[in-house]
mmCIF file of C-alpha atoms in Angstrom:
data_model
loop_
_atom_site.group_PDB
_atom_site.id
_atom_site.type_symbol
_atom_site.label_atom_id
_atom_site.label_comp_id
_atom_site.label_asym_id
_atom_site.label_seq_id
_atom_site.Cartn_x
_atom_site.Cartn_y
_atom_site.Cartn_z
ATOM 1 C CA MET A 1 316.033 99.073 24.743
ATOM 2 C CA TYR A 2 313.977 100.228 27.686
ATOM 3 C CA ALA A 3 314.212 102.800 30.462
ATOM 4 C CA ILE A 4 312.669 103.460 33.834
ATOM 5 C CA VAL A 5 311.689 107.123 33.943
ATOM 6 C CA GLU A 6 309.895 109.321 36.436
ATOM 7 C CA ILE A 7 306.900 111.108 34.898
ATOM 8 C CA ALA A 8 304.635 113.334 36.997
ATOM 9 C CA GLY A 9 305.765 111.769 40.257
ATOM 10 C CA GLN A 10 305.416 108.134 39.158
ATOM 11 C CA GLN A 11 307.932 105.682 37.724
ATOM 12 C CA PHE A 12 307.245 103.919 34.418
ATOM 13 C CA LYS A 13 309.092 101.268 32.427
ATOM 14 C CA VAL A 14 308.986 102.574 28.864
ATOM 15 C CA SER A 15 310.262 101.547 25.457
ATOM 16 C CA LYS A 16 309.912 102.977 21.952
ATOM 17 C CA ASP A 17 306.353 103.227 20.551
ATOM 18 C CA LEU A 18 304.748 102.394 23.916
ATOM 19 C CA LYS A 19 301.524 104.188 24.874
ATOM 20 C CA VAL A 20 301.324 105.189 28.536
ATOM 21 C CA TYR A 21 298.641 106.835 30.674
ATOM 22 C CA VAL A 22 300.172 109.335 33.143
ATOM 23 C CA HIS A 23 298.809 111.961 35.494
ATOM 24 C CA ARG A 24 297.598 115.058 33.647
ATOM 25 C CA LEU A 25 300.415 117.052 32.011
ATOM 26 C CA ALA A 26 300.212 120.768 31.244
ATOM 27 C CA ASN A 27 301.287 120.279 27.596
ATOM 28 C CA GLU A 28 298.783 120.578 24.756
ATOM 29 C CA GLU A 29 297.657 117.649 22.613
ATOM 30 C CA GLY A 30 300.074 116.958 19.771
ATOM 31 C CA SER A 31 303.015 118.666 21.484
ATOM 32 C CA LYS A 32 306.293 116.940 22.240
ATOM 33 C CA VAL A 33 307.634 116.587 25.751
ATOM 34 C CA SER A 34 310.986 115.433 27.133
ATOM 35 C CA PHE A 35 311.577 113.681 30.461
ATOM 36 C CA ASP A 36 315.092 114.037 31.878
ATOM 37 C CA LYS A 37 314.718 112.037 35.089
ATOM 38 C CA VAL A 38 315.809 108.650 33.712
ATOM 39 C CA LEU A 39 316.543 106.306 36.625
ATOM 40 C CA LEU A 40 317.642 103.167 34.718
ATOM 41 C CA LEU A 41 318.623 102.504 31.126
ATOM 42 C CA ASP A 42 318.945 99.063 29.510
ATOM 43 C CA ASP A 43 320.558 98.964 26.070
ATOM 44 C CA ASN A 44 320.492 95.308 24.910
ATOM 45 C CA GLY A 45 321.756 93.894 28.196
ATOM 46 C CA SER A 46 324.071 96.727 29.304
ATOM 47 C CA VAL A 47 322.322 98.296 32.283
ATOM 48 C CA THR A 48 323.107 101.828 33.460
ATOM 49 C CA LEU A 49 321.868 102.951 36.864
ATOM 50 C CA GLY A 50 321.509 106.554 37.896
ATOM 51 C CA ALA A 51 322.259 108.038 41.280
ATOM 52 C CA PRO A 52 319.452 109.168 41.379
ATOM 53 C CA ALA A 53 319.166 109.999 37.656
ATOM 54 C CA ILE A 54 321.397 109.379 34.629
ATOM 55 C CA GLU A 55 323.003 112.591 33.416
ATOM 56 C CA GLY A 56 322.389 113.353 29.754
ATOM 57 C CA ALA A 57 319.759 110.647 29.276
ATOM 58 C CA SER A 58 316.234 111.611 28.272
ATOM 59 C CA VAL A 59 312.988 110.141 27.008
ATOM 60 C CA GLU A 60 311.118 111.899 24.202
ATOM 61 C CA ALA A 61 307.338 111.568 24.030
ATOM 62 C CA LYS A 62 304.323 113.030 22.235
ATOM 63 C CA VAL A 63 301.053 113.943 23.963
ATOM 64 C CA LEU A 64 298.194 112.103 22.249
ATOM 65 C CA GLN A 65 295.157 113.161 24.294
ATOM 66 C CA HIS A 66 293.844 114.336 27.643
ATOM 67 C CA LEU A 67 291.077 112.226 29.169
ATOM 68 C CA LYS A 68 289.462 111.081 32.394
ATOM 69 C CA GLY A 69 290.026 107.623 33.832
ATOM 70 C CA ASP A 70 287.442 105.103 34.999
ATOM 71 C CA LYS A 71 285.187 106.005 37.888
ATOM 72 C CA VAL A 72 286.544 105.036 41.289
ATOM 73 C CA ILE A 73 283.920 104.595 44.032
ATOM 74 C CA VAL A 74 284.993 105.184 47.630
ATOM 75 C CA PHE A 75 282.567 103.588 50.096
ATOM 76 C CA LYS A 76 283.025 103.950 53.850
ATOM 77 C CA LYS A 77 280.958 102.069 56.405
ATOM 78 C CA LYS A 78 281.025 101.381 60.129
ATOM 79 C CA ARG A 79 278.939 98.377 61.027
ATOM 80 C CA ARG A 80 276.136 98.625 63.553
ATOM 81 C CA LYS A 81 276.475 102.430 63.684
ATOM 82 C CA GLY A 82 274.361 103.470 60.719
ATOM 83 C CA TYR A 83 277.363 105.230 59.138
ATOM 84 C CA LYS A 84 277.661 105.039 55.348
ATOM 85 C CA LYS A 85 279.457 107.422 53.002
ATOM 86 C CA ARG A 86 279.573 106.957 49.264
ATOM 87 C CA ASN A 87 281.959 109.119 47.280
ATOM 88 C CA GLY A 88 283.945 108.808 44.082
ATOM 89 C CA HIS A 89 286.021 110.530 41.454
ATOM 90 C CA ARG A 90 287.516 110.182 37.986
ATOM 91 C CA GLN A 91 291.248 110.797 37.659
ATOM 92 C CA TYR A 92 292.517 113.269 35.035
ATOM 93 C CA LEU A 93 294.981 111.478 32.735
ATOM 94 C CA THR A 94 297.168 112.169 29.706
ATOM 95 C CA GLN A 95 297.949 109.546 27.090
ATOM 96 C CA ILE A 96 301.470 109.794 25.693
ATOM 97 C CA VAL A 97 303.431 107.718 23.192
ATOM 98 C CA ILE A 98 307.183 107.237 23.674
ATOM 99 C CA GLU A 99 309.039 108.323 20.530
ATOM 100 C CA GLY A 100 312.600 107.638 21.577
ATOM 101 C CA ILE A 101 315.119 107.070 24.340
ATOM 102 C CA THR A 102 318.475 108.845 24.180
ATOM 103 C CA ALA A 103 321.365 107.664 26.337
ATOM 104 C CA ALA A 104 323.511 110.808 26.090
ATOM 105 C CA GLY A 105 321.239 113.610 24.947
ATOM 106 C CA GLY A 106 322.868 116.737 26.396
ATOM 107 C CA THR A 107 326.270 117.231 24.739
ATOM 108 C CA LYS A 108 326.447 120.919 25.662
ATOM 109 C CA LYS A 109 325.596 120.252 29.300
ATOM 110 C CA ALA A 110 328.036 117.345 29.521
ATOM 111 C CA ALA A 111 330.875 119.393 27.996
ATOM 112 C CA ALA A 112 330.232 122.256 30.411
ATOM 113 C CA LYS A 113 330.223 119.904 33.412
ATOM 114 C CA LYS A 114 333.510 118.306 32.295
ATOM 115 C CA ALA A 115 335.094 121.766 32.112
ATOM 116 C CA VAL A 116 333.921 122.594 35.647
ATOM 117 C CA VAL A 117 335.264 119.294 36.989
ATOM 118 C CA ALA A 118 338.622 119.911 35.271
ATOM 119 C CA GLU A 119 338.926 123.317 36.981
ATOM 120 C CA GLU A 120 338.223 121.858 40.427
ATOM 121 C CA ALA A 121 340.749 119.015 40.112
ATOM 122 C CA PRO A 122 344.459 119.822 40.725
ATOM 123 C CA ALA A 123 346.424 120.306 37.521
ATOM 124 C CA THR A 124 349.528 118.420 38.638
ATOM 125 C CA GLU A 125 350.514 115.796 41.172
ATOM 126 C CA ALA A 126 352.621 118.376 43.032
ATOM 127 C CA GLU A 127 349.464 120.293 43.966
ATOM 128 C CA ALA A 128 347.761 117.128 45.196
ATOM 129 C CA ALA A 129 350.809 115.827 47.097
ATOM 130 C CA PRO A 130 350.931 118.479 49.889
ATOM 131 C CA LYS A 131 347.391 117.535 50.890
ATOM 132 C CA ALA A 132 348.449 113.901 51.197
ATOM 133 C CA LYS A 133 351.605 114.813 53.165
ATOM 134 C CA LYS A 134 349.560 116.882 55.628
ATOM 135 C CA ALA A 135 347.115 114.028 56.173
ATOM 136 C CA ALA A 136 349.868 111.459 56.863
ATOM 137 C CA PRO A 137 351.236 113.030 60.134
ATOM 138 C CA LYS A 138 347.706 113.280 61.534
ATOM 139 C CA ALA A 139 347.191 109.568 60.967
ATOM 140 C CA LYS A 140 350.486 108.756 62.743
ATOM 141 C CA LYS A 141 349.533 110.926 65.748
ATOM 142 C CA GLU A 142 346.174 109.198 66.049
ATOM 143 C CA ALA A 143 347.853 105.779 65.913
ATOM 144 C CA LYS A 144 350.289 106.727 68.736
ATOM 145 C CA GLU A 145 347.480 108.048 70.960
ATOM 146 C CA GLU A 146 345.607 104.758 70.743
#
């Protein structure tokens, strides 16, 4: 089972017990963090795509350590002009380990959303039918005009 999840503005393909380096997170070392923006979920061949994210799916992770990445040297030069600039930086990173992927994590949220959708939908066919009857004459008028 694997998932593609957005963490700190970047997308990662993660699976259980995978260690990942991400941009620095505000969480303390040893704390647990949950990522709700799951874009794709593969459960032994059955793929679920989100639009843009899968509702109720989440990825649980634990922060292992905060560290700095390798030094990156930025060198700019314009030939025959005597222009040289040397600069560099080290990126702040957080190492996390993926503890689990849940396909339908939020039961309370899902139940509340189903209740809202049920209220918006018409209770009977009689309530939905007048809308369809009103739309039908408009379509006939448009066909005659053409």
